[in-house]
Amino acid sequence: MSTSTQTRPTDPAGGGTSGTQRLTFAKAINLGLRRALESDPKVLLMGEDIGRLGGVFRVTDGLQKDFGEDRVVDTPLAESGIVGTAIGLALRGYRPVCEIQFDGFIFPAYDQITTQLSKMHYRSKGRLTLPVVIRVPYGGGIGAVEHHSESPEVLFAHTAGLRVVSPSSPVEAYRMIQQAVASPDPVLFFEPKGRYWEKGDVDLDAAPDGPLLDKARIVRPGTDVTLVAHGPTVQTALKAAETAAAEGTSIEVVDLRALSPLDTATVAESVRRTGRCVVVHEAPVLYGTGAEVAARITEECFYHLQSPVLRVGGFHAPYPVAKIEHDYLPGLDRVLDAVERALAF
Amino acid sequence: MSQTGPLTDDGLVQLLTPTGERTPHPELDARVAHLDADALRAMYRDMVLVRRFDTEATSLQRQGELALFAQSLGQEAAQIGSAHAMTARDHVFPSYREHGVAHARGVDMADVLRLFRGVDHGGWDPVAHGFHLYTLVIGSHTLHATGYAMGLQRDGLVGTGDAERDSAVVVYFGDGATAQGDVNEALVFAAVNNAPVVFFCQNNQWAISEPTTKQARVPLADRGPGFGVPSVRVDGNDVLATYAVTQWALERARSGGGPTFVEAFTYRMGAHTTSDDPTRYRSSAEEEYWRRRDPIDRLRLHLEQVGELPAEFVAQVADDADRLGERIRTEVRAMGRPSPASMFDHVYATPHSVVDAERAWFERYEASFDAGSTSEGSHR
Ligand SMILES: Cc1ncc(C[n+]2csc(CCOP(=O)(O)OP(=O)(O)O)c2C)c(N)n1
């Protein structure tokens, strides 16, 4: 094994790795991973095509060149193998960050994630920890073929022992990936691939404000309706809030950030003020995040609610062909329609 | 079998040299003896048509008419040779770049593009063509193929000695796929059940950016024997050799001899898909080396050497290819957007109250836009 680790290499593409920069979502994750690789020699990345190619979305671009093939590992084409060996590496003290190429290809690894990764800490009564991160580009709207646009996050949130998070902007992505790598628990890190090319300002040096993987945040304050979203639908919710504002409706947008743990407190606090709640996600509505949030909000805020908690999401059908995916995905109109229905009660 | 580097092709079964000379082979010569000039010209024609299909589909993608396309460029001999060795009773499980096999199974080449245009998840009737839908999840279908072959056994269609009854299965997958658990499990199931299935691995040497050495430290064909599955390593750019080897493997399977692993050593001359940039991971020298071992050129040179490639035939094939290209262009552009409510079709084979309720809601919602006629530019 070679030890080709360099410390703090400068990024060839951008102006170094400090200060505030305007970055794409993908680049923000890239720099977050770079930071993680720099700060802990036990961190290693593994996945298909992540080395020389830099990943099919170029999220790991340049990292193999700077950190070497032992730390940025092109794996055989085998997802169960990727996660299974990551478990072994973690047992040996490493902190593997696995890339699954697309959402629909996580299922060959589903067994390893749900039966092994999630339960090892519990079974060993805390003697073993598995600090494994699994990065999954997910979600639709990019005109892809089948198995490239799905939102399987809830399947993992349903399994105890896994943390499930999804960033919604470049700055969140940059900070959350570093906290995910630092977490002693396994983290499923769902990256909204439809947002990879969106840009935002990222202060590369600012310390993250608190434990991002546990806390929802209010992205935009409002008084009439609480819109709850995560990952790709946060931007949709913000657009809805803007549009509604022009018509005199004040929408508060809450970004869940994490599905497990679910920060019900932040949502409930918001709903107690607004009295109305609409949950938006791309995954199918049946048994989805919206169902969980609605149930909890009903339990906690029943006397504050002026309308039932409504849900907007995908349908109980396989993700459709690209030409009609925008009819499947919850877009601006469907969100505003639900907001109107909530207000009409 | 020797361990070879990617730029050499020793240790491969070969019947035509890269310059088109016929090389004798003690066992396989008999298997190609019946191929007359017409049969070889049919292979030549199919390869040329498939290549035109690739070119046309690639430019359609560039023009924004397709979301994505995966070329079979360079793999024509592996596909056409193996497909010509099948009978109508055999059943094929492809991955996603088996356009040549699709064509040989009578699938309309325009229909192949429905998936890539994003108007359909399939595009053809898998039963009618004995050609399953494309499978995008790497390796899954090798198990389906094995199970299908086990079904043929149970149906008494294997080893009857009746050439009109005996049937088998061919499953196509790449070099990268051999690393998947499913593929290894398929080999286990096929071996212990003696299933009539031919594992046809097109080793095109690259799994997106990863060379075969990232998947295996032995020639892929060496995997077979470890599972109890005999294997052959064949020159995948030699259409005669892929024909002969597949025919041999299929005959074994149909007669009850069990599974075979075929590694067709070939080269992906194009990008992985239209979203891939191969210049990031491989050299132009390597591409140039393989361009000089083009599978179509090889058969063309052979037919010319034996004086069986009349100019009129070549012109006719070129003409057919042009017409295929034109037809595909026109038909793809005319492929309409499916009705949005069609996403609720065929989710289940019997009524399902949740789907029915969601469809009803969706249709009312759609209708509300038509009433207000404000749906233009809306973001549902
Ligand atoms: C289970 C799974 N993981 C990852 C992918 C993404 N992917 C699509 S094609 C491909 C490479 C396949 O290489 P190979 O098996 O050699 O076949 P080829 O494309 O070269 O024909 C990858 C990684 C996938 N489709 N399925």
Coordinates of N, CA and C in Angstrom, one line a residue, chain B residues 68-199:
Chain B
L68 N -30.6 9.8 -23.9 CA -29.3 9.1 -23.7 C -29.2 8.0 -24.8
F69 N -28.0 7.6 -25.1 CA -27.9 6.4 -26.0 C -26.6 5.6 -25.7
A70 N -26.7 4.3 -25.7 CA -25.5 3.4 -25.5 C -25.3 2.7 -26.8
Q71 N -24.2 3.0 -27.4 CA -23.8 2.4 -28.7 C -23.3 1.0 -28.6
S72 N -23.5 0.2 -29.6 CA -22.9 -1.1 -29.7 C -21.7 -1.1 -30.6
L73 N -21.3 0.1 -31.0 CA -20.2 0.2 -31.9 C -19.0 -0.6 -31.6
G74 N -18.5 -1.4 -32.5 CA -17.4 -2.3 -32.3 C -17.7 -3.7 -31.8
Q75 N -19.0 -3.8 -31.3 CA -19.4 -5.1 -30.8 C -20.3 -5.8 -31.7
E76 N -20.3 -5.4 -33.0 CA -21.3 -6.0 -34.0 C -21.0 -7.5 -34.2
A77 N -19.8 -7.9 -34.3 CA -19.5 -9.3 -34.6 C -19.9 -10.2 -33.4
A78 N -19.7 -9.7 -32.2 CA -20.1 -10.5 -31.0 C -21.6 -10.7 -31.0
Q79 N -22.3 -9.7 -31.4 CA -23.8 -9.7 -31.3 C -24.4 -10.4 -32.5
I80 N -23.9 -10.1 -33.7 CA -24.6 -10.7 -34.9 C -24.2 -12.1 -35.0
G81 N -22.9 -12.4 -34.7 CA -22.5 -13.8 -34.8 C -23.2 -14.7 -33.8
S82 N -23.4 -14.3 -32.6 CA -24.1 -15.1 -31.6 C -25.6 -15.2 -31.9
A83 N -26.1 -14.1 -32.4 CA -27.6 -14.1 -32.7 C -27.9 -15.0 -33.8
H84 N -27.0 -15.0 -34.8 CA -27.3 -15.9 -36.0 C -27.2 -17.4 -35.6
A85 N -26.6 -17.7 -34.5 CA -26.5 -19.1 -34.1 C -27.7 -19.6 -33.4
M86 N -28.7 -18.7 -33.1 CA -29.9 -19.0 -32.4 C -31.0 -19.5 -33.3
T87 N -32.0 -20.2 -32.7 CA -33.2 -20.5 -33.4 C -34.3 -19.6 -32.8
A88 N -35.4 -19.6 -33.5 CA -36.6 -18.8 -33.0 C -37.0 -19.3 -31.6
R89 N -36.7 -20.5 -31.3 CA -37.2 -21.1 -30.0 C -36.3 -20.7 -28.8
D90 N -35.1 -20.2 -29.1 CA -34.2 -19.8 -28.1 C -34.7 -18.5 -27.5
H91 N -34.3 -18.2 -26.3 CA -34.8 -17.0 -25.6 C -33.6 -16.2 -25.2
V92 N -33.7 -14.9 -25.4 CA -32.5 -14.0 -25.1 C -32.8 -13.0 -24.0
F93 N -31.9 -12.9 -23.1 CA -31.9 -11.8 -22.0 C -30.8 -10.8 -22.3
P94 N -31.1 -9.7 -22.8 CA -30.0 -8.7 -23.1 C -29.8 -7.8 -21.9
S95 N -28.7 -7.0 -21.9 CA -28.5 -5.9 -21.0 C -29.1 -4.7 -21.6
Y96 N -28.3 -3.7 -22.1 CA -28.9 -2.5 -22.6 C -28.2 -2.0 -23.9
R97 N -27.2 -2.8 -24.4 CA -26.6 -2.3 -25.7 C -26.6 -3.4 -26.7
E98 N -27.5 -4.4 -26.6 CA -27.6 -5.5 -27.5 C -28.5 -5.2 -28.7
H99 N -28.2 -4.0 -29.3 CA -29.1 -3.6 -30.4 C -28.9 -4.5 -31.6
G100 N -27.7 -5.1 -31.8 CA -27.5 -6.0 -32.9 C -28.4 -7.3 -32.7
V101 N -28.4 -7.8 -31.5 CA -29.2 -9.0 -31.2 C -30.6 -8.7 -31.3
A102 N -31.1 -7.5 -30.9 CA -32.5 -7.1 -31.0 C -32.9 -7.1 -32.5
H103 N -32.0 -6.5 -33.3 CA -32.3 -6.5 -34.7 C -32.4 -7.9 -35.3
A104 N -31.5 -8.7 -34.9 CA -31.5 -10.1 -35.5 C -32.7 -10.9 -35.0
R105 N -33.3 -10.5 -33.8 CA -34.5 -11.1 -33.3 C -35.8 -10.5 -33.9
G106 N -35.6 -9.6 -34.8 CA -36.8 -9.1 -35.5 C -37.4 -7.9 -34.7
V107 N -36.7 -7.4 -33.7 CA -37.3 -6.2 -33.1 C -37.0 -5.0 -34.0
D108 N -38.1 -4.1 -34.1 CA -37.9 -2.9 -34.9 C -36.9 -2.0 -34.2
M109 N -35.9 -1.6 -35.0 CA -34.9 -0.8 -34.4 C -35.4 0.5 -33.9
A110 N -36.4 1.0 -34.4 CA -37.0 2.3 -33.9 C -37.5 2.1 -32.5
D111 N -38.1 0.9 -32.3 CA -38.7 0.6 -31.0 C -37.6 0.5 -29.9
V112 N -36.4 0.1 -30.3 CA -35.3 0.1 -29.3 C -35.1 1.5 -28.7
L113 N -35.4 2.5 -29.5 CA -35.1 3.8 -29.1 C -36.2 4.5 -28.2
R114 N -37.3 3.7 -28.0 CA -38.4 4.3 -27.1 C -37.9 4.5 -25.7
L115 N -37.1 3.5 -25.2 CA -36.5 3.6 -23.9 C -35.6 4.8 -23.8
F116 N -34.7 5.0 -24.8 CA -33.7 6.1 -24.7 C -34.4 7.4 -25.0
R117 N -35.5 7.5 -25.6 CA -36.2 8.7 -25.8 C -37.0 9.1 -24.6
G118 N -37.3 8.1 -23.7 CA -38.1 8.4 -22.5 C -39.6 8.4 -22.8
V119 N -40.0 7.6 -23.7 CA -41.5 7.5 -23.9 C -42.0 6.1 -23.5
D120 N -41.1 5.2 -23.2 CA -41.5 3.8 -22.8 C -40.4 3.2 -22.0
H121 N -40.7 2.3 -21.1 CA -39.7 1.5 -20.3 C -39.3 0.3 -21.1
G122 N -40.0 -0.1 -22.1 CA -39.6 -1.3 -22.9 C -39.6 -0.9 -24.3
G123 N -40.6 -1.2 -25.1 CA -40.6 -0.8 -26.5 C -41.0 -1.9 -27.4
W124 N -40.9 -3.1 -27.0 CA -41.2 -4.2 -27.9 C -41.9 -5.3 -27.0
D125 N -42.5 -6.3 -27.8 CA -43.1 -7.4 -27.1 C -42.0 -8.5 -26.9
P126 N -41.6 -8.7 -25.6 CA -40.5 -9.7 -25.3 C -40.9 -11.1 -25.7
V127 N -42.2 -11.5 -25.6 CA -42.6 -12.8 -25.9 C -42.5 -13.1 -27.4
A128 N -43.1 -12.1 -28.1 CA -43.1 -12.3 -29.6 C -41.7 -12.5 -30.2
H129 N -40.8 -11.8 -29.6 CA -39.4 -11.9 -30.2 C -38.5 -12.8 -29.5
G130 N -38.9 -13.5 -28.4 CA -38.0 -14.3 -27.7 C -36.8 -13.4 -27.2
F131 N -37.1 -12.2 -26.9 CA -36.0 -11.2 -26.6 C -36.6 -10.3 -25.5
H132 N -36.0 -10.6 -24.3 CA -36.5 -9.9 -23.1 C -36.3 -8.4 -23.2
L133 N -36.9 -7.6 -22.3 CA -36.7 -6.2 -22.3 C -35.2 -6.0 -21.8
Y134 N -34.7 -4.8 -22.2 CA -33.4 -4.4 -21.7 C -33.4 -4.3 -20.2
T135 N -32.3 -4.7 -19.6 CA -32.1 -4.6 -18.1 C -31.0 -3.6 -17.8
L136 N -31.4 -2.6 -17.1 CA -30.4 -1.5 -16.7 C -29.6 -1.8 -15.5
V137 N -30.2 -2.5 -14.6 CA -29.5 -2.9 -13.3 C -28.6 -4.0 -13.6
I138 N -27.3 -3.7 -13.5 CA -26.3 -4.6 -14.0 C -26.4 -6.0 -13.3
G139 N -26.5 -7.0 -14.2 CA -26.4 -8.4 -13.8 C -27.7 -9.0 -13.4
S140 N -28.7 -8.3 -13.0 CA -30.0 -8.9 -12.5 C -30.5 -10.0 -13.4
H141 N -30.4 -9.7 -14.7 CA -31.1 -10.6 -15.7 C -30.4 -11.9 -15.9
T142 N -29.1 -12.0 -15.4 CA -28.5 -13.3 -15.5 C -29.2 -14.4 -14.7
L143 N -29.8 -13.9 -13.6 CA -30.6 -14.8 -12.8 C -31.9 -15.1 -13.5
H144 N -32.5 -14.1 -14.1 CA -33.8 -14.4 -14.8 C -33.6 -15.4 -15.9
A145 N -32.5 -15.2 -16.6 CA -32.1 -16.1 -17.7 C -32.0 -17.5 -17.2
T146 N -31.3 -17.7 -16.1 CA -31.1 -19.0 -15.5 C -32.4 -19.6 -15.1
G147 N -33.3 -18.8 -14.5 CA -34.6 -19.3 -14.1 C -35.4 -19.7 -15.3
Y148 N -35.4 -18.9 -16.3 CA -36.1 -19.2 -17.6 C -35.6 -20.6 -18.1
A149 N -34.3 -20.7 -18.1 CA -33.7 -22.0 -18.6 C -34.2 -23.2 -17.7
M150 N -34.3 -23.0 -16.4 CA -34.8 -24.0 -15.5 C -36.3 -24.3 -15.9
G151 N -37.0 -23.3 -16.3 CA -38.4 -23.5 -16.8 C -38.4 -24.4 -18.0
L152 N -37.5 -24.1 -19.0 CA -37.5 -24.9 -20.2 C -37.2 -26.4 -19.9
Q153 N -36.3 -26.6 -18.9 CA -36.1 -28.0 -18.5 C -37.4 -28.6 -18.0
R154 N -38.1 -27.9 -17.1 CA -39.3 -28.5 -16.5 C -40.4 -28.7 -17.6
D155 N -40.3 -27.9 -18.6 CA -41.3 -28.0 -19.7 C -41.0 -29.1 -20.7
G156 N -39.9 -29.8 -20.4 CA -39.5 -30.9 -21.3 C -39.0 -30.4 -22.7
L157 N -38.4 -29.3 -22.7 CA -37.9 -28.8 -24.0 C -36.4 -28.8 -24.1
V158 N -35.8 -29.6 -23.2 CA -34.3 -29.8 -23.3 C -33.9 -31.2 -23.4
G159 N -33.0 -31.5 -24.3 CA -32.5 -32.9 -24.4 C -33.5 -33.9 -24.9
T160 N -34.4 -33.4 -25.7 CA -35.4 -34.4 -26.2 C -34.9 -35.1 -27.5
G161 N -33.8 -34.6 -28.0 CA -33.3 -35.1 -29.3 C -34.0 -34.7 -30.5
D162 N -35.1 -33.9 -30.3 CA -35.8 -33.4 -31.4 C -35.4 -31.9 -31.6
A163 N -34.8 -31.7 -32.7 CA -34.2 -30.4 -33.0 C -35.3 -29.3 -33.1
E164 N -36.5 -29.8 -33.4 CA -37.7 -28.8 -33.5 C -38.2 -28.4 -32.1
R165 N -37.8 -29.1 -31.1 CA -38.3 -28.8 -29.7 C -37.2 -28.2 -28.8
D166 N -36.0 -28.8 -28.9 CA -35.0 -28.4 -27.9 C -34.7 -26.9 -28.0
S167 N -34.6 -26.3 -26.8 CA -34.5 -24.8 -26.7 C -33.5 -24.4 -25.6
A168 N -33.0 -23.2 -25.7 CA -32.0 -22.8 -24.7 C -32.1 -21.3 -24.5
V169 N -31.3 -20.7 -23.7 CA -31.3 -19.3 -23.3 C -29.9 -18.7 -23.5
V170 N -29.9 -17.5 -24.0 CA -28.6 -16.8 -24.0 C -28.8 -15.5 -23.2
V171 N -27.8 -15.2 -22.3 CA -27.9 -14.0 -21.6 C -26.6 -13.2 -21.8
Y172 N -26.8 -11.9 -22.1 CA -25.7 -11.0 -22.5 C -25.4 -10.1 -21.3
F173 N -24.1 -9.9 -21.0 CA -23.7 -8.9 -20.0 C -22.3 -8.5 -20.2
G174 N -21.8 -7.5 -19.5 CA -20.5 -7.0 -19.7 C -19.4 -7.5 -18.8
D175 N -18.2 -7.1 -19.0 CA -17.1 -7.5 -18.1 C -17.3 -6.9 -16.7
G176 N -17.8 -5.7 -16.6 CA -18.0 -5.1 -15.3 C -19.1 -6.0 -14.5
A177 N -20.1 -6.4 -15.2 CA -21.2 -7.2 -14.6 C -20.7 -8.4 -13.9
T178 N -19.5 -9.0 -14.3 CA -19.1 -10.2 -13.7 C -18.7 -10.1 -12.2
A179 N -18.6 -8.8 -11.8 CA -18.2 -8.6 -10.4 C -19.5 -8.6 -9.5
Q180 N -20.7 -8.5 -10.1 CA -21.9 -8.5 -9.3 C -22.2 -9.8 -8.7
G181 N -22.7 -9.7 -7.5 CA -23.2 -10.9 -6.8 C -24.2 -11.7 -7.6
D182 N -25.1 -11.0 -8.2 CA -26.2 -11.7 -9.0 C -25.6 -12.6 -10.1
V183 N -24.6 -12.1 -10.8 CA -24.0 -12.9 -11.9 C -23.3 -14.2 -11.3
N184 N -22.7 -14.0 -10.2 CA -22.0 -15.2 -9.6 C -23.1 -16.2 -9.1
E185 N -24.2 -15.6 -8.5 CA -25.3 -16.5 -8.1 C -25.9 -17.2 -9.3
A186 N -26.0 -16.5 -10.4 CA -26.6 -17.1 -11.6 C -25.8 -18.3 -12.0
L187 N -24.4 -18.1 -12.0 CA -23.5 -19.2 -12.4 C -23.7 -20.4 -11.5
V188 N -23.9 -20.1 -10.2 CA -24.1 -21.2 -9.2 C -25.4 -22.0 -9.5
F189 N -26.5 -21.2 -9.7 CA -27.8 -21.9 -10.0 C -27.7 -22.6 -11.3
A190 N -27.1 -22.0 -12.3 CA -27.1 -22.7 -13.6 C -26.3 -24.0 -13.5
A191 N -25.2 -23.9 -12.8 CA -24.3 -25.1 -12.7 C -25.0 -26.2 -12.0
V192 N -25.6 -25.9 -10.8 CA -26.1 -27.1 -10.0 C -27.4 -27.6 -10.7
N193 N -28.1 -26.8 -11.5 CA -29.3 -27.2 -12.1 C -29.0 -27.7 -13.5
N194 N -27.8 -27.7 -14.0 CA -27.4 -28.0 -15.3 C -28.4 -27.3 -16.3
A195 N -28.6 -26.0 -16.1 CA -29.6 -25.3 -16.8 C -29.1 -24.9 -18.2
P196 N -30.0 -25.0 -19.2 CA -29.6 -24.7 -20.6 C -29.4 -23.2 -20.9
V197 N -28.3 -22.7 -20.4 CA -28.2 -21.2 -20.5 C -26.7 -20.9 -21.0
V198 N -26.6 -20.0 -21.9 CA -25.3 -19.6 -22.4 C -25.0 -18.2 -21.8
F199 N -24.0 -18.1 -21.0 CA -23.6 -16.8 -20.4 C -22.7 -16.1 -21.4

